[in-house]
CSV table of C-alpha atoms in Angstrom, one decimal:
chain,number,residue,atom,x,y,z
O,1,GLN,CA,0.4,0.3,-0.2
O,2,ALA,CA,1.3,3.5,-0.7
O,3,ASN,CA,1.4,6.5,1.3
O,4,MET,CA,1.0,4.5,4.5
O,5,ASP,CA,3.2,7.6,5.8
O,6,PRO,CA,1.8,10.9,3.4
O,7,ASN,CA,4.9,13.0,5.3
O,8,HIS,CA,7.7,10.5,3.5
O,9,ARG,CA,5.3,8.9,1.1
O,10,ASP,CA,6.5,5.3,1.9
O,11,ARG,CA,5.1,2.1,0.1
O,12,ILE,CA,5.0,-1.1,2.0
O,13,ALA,CA,4.3,-4.5,1.0
O,14,PHE,CA,2.2,-7.2,3.5
O,15,ALA,CA,3.4,-10.2,3.2
O,16,ARG,CA,2.8,-13.9,5.3
O,17,ILE,CA,5.6,-16.3,6.0
O,18,CYS,CA,4.5,-19.3,5.0
O,19,SER,CA,7.2,-21.0,6.5
O,20,GLY,CA,11.0,-20.7,7.6
O,21,LYS,CA,12.0,-17.6,9.2
O,22,LEU,CA,12.4,-14.3,8.3
O,23,GLU,CA,15.4,-13.1,9.8
O,24,ARG,CA,16.1,-8.5,9.3
O,25,GLY,CA,18.4,-8.1,6.5
O,26,MET,CA,18.4,-11.3,5.3
O,27,LYS,CA,18.3,-11.7,0.9
O,28,ALA,CA,15.2,-12.9,-0.6
O,29,ARG,CA,14.7,-14.1,-4.3
O,30,LEU,CA,12.1,-12.5,-5.5
O,31,ALA,CA,10.1,-15.3,-8.1
O,32,ARG,CA,8.5,-13.3,-10.6
O,33,THR,CA,12.1,-12.1,-11.6
O,34,GLY,CA,14.4,-14.2,-10.0
O,35,LYS,CA,16.3,-11.1,-8.2
O,36,LEU,CA,17.3,-10.9,-4.9
O,37,MET,CA,16.2,-8.2,-2.5
O,38,GLY,CA,17.6,-7.2,0.9
O,39,LEU,CA,14.8,-7.7,3.7
O,40,THR,CA,16.1,-4.4,6.0
O,41,ALA,CA,13.5,-3.0,7.5
O,42,PRO,CA,10.2,-5.9,7.3
O,43,GLN,CA,8.0,-4.2,10.4
O,44,PHE,CA,5.1,-5.5,12.0
O,45,PHE,CA,2.5,-3.3,12.3
O,46,PHE,CA,-0.3,-3.0,14.8
O,47,ALA,CA,-3.0,-0.3,14.5
O,48,SER,CA,-1.3,2.3,14.0
O,49,GLN,CA,2.0,1.6,15.5
O,50,ARG,CA,4.9,0.2,13.8
O,51,GLN,CA,7.9,-2.2,15.3
O,52,LEU,CA,11.1,-3.5,13.0
O,53,ALA,CA,10.5,-6.9,13.2
O,54,ASP,CA,14.4,-8.6,13.4
O,55,THR,CA,12.7,-12.2,12.9
O,56,ALA,CA,9.5,-13.6,11.9
O,57,PHE,CA,8.4,-17.1,11.4
O,58,ALA,CA,5.3,-18.9,10.2
O,59,GLY,CA,2.2,-17.2,10.0
O,60,ASP,CA,3.5,-13.4,11.2
O,61,VAL,CA,2.0,-11.0,8.7
O,62,VAL,CA,5.2,-8.4,8.2
O,63,GLY,CA,5.3,-5.0,6.4
O,64,ILE,CA,8.1,-4.6,3.4
O,65,PRO,CA,9.1,-1.3,2.7
O,66,ASN,CA,9.6,-1.0,-1.1
O,67,HIS,CA,9.4,1.2,-3.9
O,68,GLY,CA,7.5,-0.8,-6.6
O,69,THR,CA,9.3,-4.0,-6.9
O,70,LEU,CA,6.7,-6.0,-4.9
O,71,ARG,CA,3.5,-6.6,-6.4
O,72,ILE,CA,0.6,-8.9,-5.4
O,73,GLY,CA,0.9,-12.5,-5.6
O,74,ASP,CA,4.7,-12.3,-5.7
O,75,THR,CA,6.3,-15.0,-3.6
O,76,LEU,CA,9.9,-14.2,-1.9
O,77,THR,CA,12.3,-17.2,-0.6
O,78,GLU,CA,15.3,-17.8,0.5
O,79,GLY,CA,16.0,-19.5,-2.9
O,80,GLU,CA,14.0,-21.9,-4.0
O,81,ALA,CA,12.2,-21.5,-7.2
O,82,LEU,CA,8.9,-21.5,-5.9
O,83,VAL,CA,5.8,-20.2,-7.2
O,84,PHE,CA,2.6,-19.7,-5.6
O,85,GLN,CA,-0.8,-19.5,-7.4
O,86,GLY,CA,-0.7,-15.9,-8.1
O,87,VAL,CA,-4.2,-13.9,-8.0
O,88,PRO,CA,-5.1,-13.6,-11.1
O,89,ASN,CA,-6.4,-9.9,-13.6
O,90,PHE,CA,-9.6,-10.4,-14.2
O,91,SER,CA,-11.1,-8.2,-17.1
O,92,PRO,CA,-12.1,-5.1,-16.2
O,93,GLU,CA,-16.5,-4.1,-16.2
O,94,ILE,CA,-15.4,-0.3,-17.1
O,95,LEU,CA,-12.9,1.8,-18.9
O,96,ARG,CA,-12.0,5.3,-18.4
O,97,ARG,CA,-10.1,7.6,-19.3
O,98,VAL,CA,-8.7,9.8,-16.4
O,99,ARG,CA,-9.3,13.8,-16.8
O,100,LEU,CA,-6.2,16.1,-15.5
O,101,GLU,CA,-7.5,19.2,-14.4
O,102,ASP,CA,-4.0,20.8,-14.2
O,103,ALA,CA,-2.0,19.7,-17.5
O,104,MET,CA,1.3,20.9,-15.8
O,105,LYS,CA,0.8,17.8,-13.4
O,106,ALA,CA,0.6,15.0,-15.9
O,107,LYS,CA,4.1,13.7,-14.9
O,108,LYS,CA,2.8,13.4,-11.2
O,109,LEU,CA,-0.5,11.8,-12.8
O,110,LYS,CA,1.2,9.0,-14.5
O,111,GLU,CA,3.5,8.3,-11.7
O,112,ALA,CA,0.2,8.0,-9.4
O,113,LEU,CA,-2.0,6.0,-11.4
O,114,GLN,CA,1.3,3.5,-11.3
O,115,GLN,CA,1.5,3.6,-8.1
O,116,MET,CA,-2.2,3.0,-7.5
O,117,ALA,CA,-2.4,0.4,-10.3
O,118,GLU,CA,0.7,-1.7,-8.4
O,119,GLU,CA,-1.0,-1.7,-4.9
O,120,GLY,CA,-4.6,-3.2,-7.3
O,121,VAL,CA,-6.7,-0.6,-6.7
O,122,VAL,CA,-7.5,-0.6,-10.7
O,123,GLN,CA,-5.6,-1.9,-13.7
O,124,LEU,CA,-3.5,0.8,-15.6
O,125,PHE,CA,-3.3,-0.1,-19.6
O,126,SER,CA,-1.2,2.1,-21.9
O,127,PRO,CA,-2.9,2.8,-25.4
O,128,GLU,CA,0.1,1.9,-28.4
O,129,ASP,CA,-1.0,4.6,-30.4
O,130,GLY,CA,0.5,7.4,-27.4
O,131,SER,CA,-2.7,8.8,-26.1
O,132,PRO,CA,-3.9,9.2,-22.8
O,133,ALA,CA,-3.8,6.1,-20.5
O,134,ILE,CA,-7.0,3.7,-19.3
O,135,VAL,CA,-7.7,3.0,-16.3
O,136,GLY,CA,-10.3,-0.6,-15.9
O,137,VAL,CA,-11.9,-1.0,-12.6
O,138,VAL,CA,-14.2,-4.2,-11.8
O,139,GLY,CA,-17.2,-1.6,-9.7
O,140,ALA,CA,-17.8,1.9,-10.2
O,141,LEU,CA,-16.7,2.3,-6.4
O,142,GLN,CA,-12.8,1.4,-7.4
O,143,LEU,CA,-13.4,5.1,-9.4
O,144,ASP,CA,-14.3,7.1,-6.4
O,145,VAL,CA,-11.6,5.2,-4.7
O,146,LEU,CA,-8.8,6.3,-7.0
O,147,LYS,CA,-10.6,10.2,-6.9
O,148,GLU,CA,-10.4,10.4,-3.6
O,149,ARG,CA,-6.9,9.1,-2.9
O,150,LEU,CA,-5.4,10.7,-5.9
O,151,SER,CA,-6.8,13.9,-4.4
O,152,GLY,CA,-6.3,13.4,-1.1
O,153,GLU,CA,-2.8,11.9,-1.1
O,154,TYR,CA,-0.9,13.0,-4.8
O,155,THR,CA,-3.2,17.0,-4.3
O,156,LEU,CA,-4.8,15.7,-7.9
O,157,PRO,CA,-8.3,16.5,-8.3
O,158,VAL,CA,-9.0,14.2,-11.5
O,159,SER,CA,-12.8,13.5,-13.5
O,160,PHE,CA,-13.3,10.4,-15.6
O,161,GLU,CA,-14.3,10.4,-19.2
O,162,MET,CA,-16.0,7.8,-20.6
O,163,SER,CA,-13.8,5.8,-23.0
O,164,ARG,CA,-15.2,4.3,-26.7
O,165,PHE,CA,-14.5,1.0,-25.2
O,166,SER,CA,-16.2,-1.8,-23.4
O,167,ILE,CA,-14.3,-4.6,-23.4
O,168,CYS,CA,-10.5,-5.9,-22.5
O,169,ARG,CA,-9.3,-8.9,-23.6
O,170,TRP,CA,-4.8,-9.9,-22.9
O,171,ILE,CA,-4.2,-11.2,-26.4
O,172,SER,CA,-1.0,-13.8,-27.2
O,173,ALA,CA,-0.7,-16.4,-30.5
O,174,ASP,CA,1.4,-19.7,-30.6
O,175,GLN,CA,3.7,-17.6,-33.6
O,176,PRO,CA,5.5,-14.4,-32.7
O,177,ALA,CA,4.9,-13.1,-36.1
O,178,ASP,CA,0.5,-13.3,-36.2
O,179,LEU,CA,0.6,-11.2,-32.7
O,180,GLU,CA,3.1,-9.0,-34.5
O,181,LYS,CA,1.0,-8.3,-37.6
O,182,PHE,CA,-2.8,-8.2,-35.2
O,183,MET,CA,-0.8,-5.2,-33.2
O,184,THR,CA,0.5,-3.5,-36.4
O,185,VAL,CA,-3.2,-3.8,-38.2
O,186,LYS,CA,-5.2,-2.9,-35.0
O,187,ARG,CA,-2.7,-0.1,-33.3
O,188,GLY,CA,-5.9,2.1,-32.3
O,189,ASP,CA,-7.0,-0.2,-30.2
O,190,ILE,CA,-4.2,-2.3,-28.5
O,191,CYS,CA,-2.3,-1.2,-24.8
O,192,ARG,CA,0.2,-2.0,-22.9
O,193,ASP,CA,-1.2,-3.6,-19.0
O,194,LEU,CA,0.9,-2.9,-16.3
O,195,ASP,CA,3.2,-6.0,-17.1
O,196,GLY,CA,3.7,-4.5,-20.5
O,197,ASP,CA,1.7,-7.7,-22.0
O,198,PRO,CA,-1.1,-6.7,-24.8
O,199,VAL,CA,-4.3,-6.3,-24.7
O,200,PHE,CA,-7.1,-5.8,-27.1
O,201,LEU,CA,-9.9,-3.2,-26.2
O,202,ALA,CA,-13.0,-3.6,-28.3
O,203,GLN,CA,-16.3,-1.5,-28.3
O,204,ASP,CA,-18.8,-4.0,-27.5
O,205,ALA,CA,-19.0,-7.8,-27.8
O,206,PHE,CA,-19.8,-7.6,-31.4
O,207,SER,CA,-16.4,-5.8,-32.2
O,208,LEU,CA,-14.7,-8.6,-29.8
O,209,ARG,CA,-16.4,-11.6,-31.9
O,210,TYR,CA,-15.9,-10.3,-35.3
O,211,GLU,CA,-12.0,-9.6,-34.6
O,212,SER,CA,-11.6,-13.2,-32.8
O,213,GLU,CA,-13.3,-14.5,-35.9
O,214,ARG,CA,-11.3,-12.4,-38.7
O,215,TYR,CA,-7.6,-13.4,-36.6
O,216,PRO,CA,-8.3,-16.7,-35.4
O,217,ALA,CA,-5.0,-17.1,-34.6
O,218,ILE,CA,-4.6,-14.9,-31.6
O,219,LYS,CA,-5.8,-16.0,-28.2
O,220,MET,CA,-8.0,-13.5,-26.4
O,221,VAL,CA,-8.2,-13.8,-22.5
O,222,ALA,CA,-10.7,-12.7,-19.9
O,223,ILE,CA,-8.5,-13.8,-17.0
O,224,LYS,CA,-5.0,-13.1,-17.0
O,225,GLU,CA,-2.9,-15.8,-14.0
O,226,TYR,CA,-0.3,-13.2,-12.5
O,227,HIS,CA,2.6,-15.6,-12.5
O,228,VAL,CA,2.0,-17.2,-15.6
O,229,ALA,CA,4.5,-15.0,-18.3
O,230,LYS,CA,6.8,-13.7,-15.5
O,231,ALA,CA,7.4,-16.6,-13.2
O,232,ALA,CA,11.2,-17.4,-12.9
């Protein structure tokens, strides 16, 4: 979660220890990337109080400060190539463009949206044609939460605009050439998600069905398993 302490703009990932022991200062392997990260300041949380966790055991929940390295569904190990089934990404029901009242804060908005997406508040899609980013949510309440947090934590008053798209599908193909051709032809309808994976946006169910029939080599799925493509 971002901005738990507004004075320091910190970001905390909460993790449950499933087995073994965590010791402050140890290095752990992030299964998604295969890279090591130092656990220099794991913390216990007691209501609004924090305490450094010198040691923690199976069953404990600790907060790990990081700068966007950890995401929902990640697995940390002492070196094993161990991957738990991650939390899947579901296709959002609502797609909106974020309208910023002060255009001079566009860079700040981009950073804020990325942090909110890493936290799981919304899904973020960056169009290949360079147009403004699109946020995806399952319900309208998430838009209210996003608007309130952008205003309160980042001083970014925003509003939301209707998008011409209503359906989102992750795309892949057995042959890279088929995927590249589809993405080139449909460039105005292609985005990248937070992990950089390609996404096809359709205006409605008819358009989705029409394009899937025109390009049978393209696989379009509504659920993306978090670790399938990224696990080491």
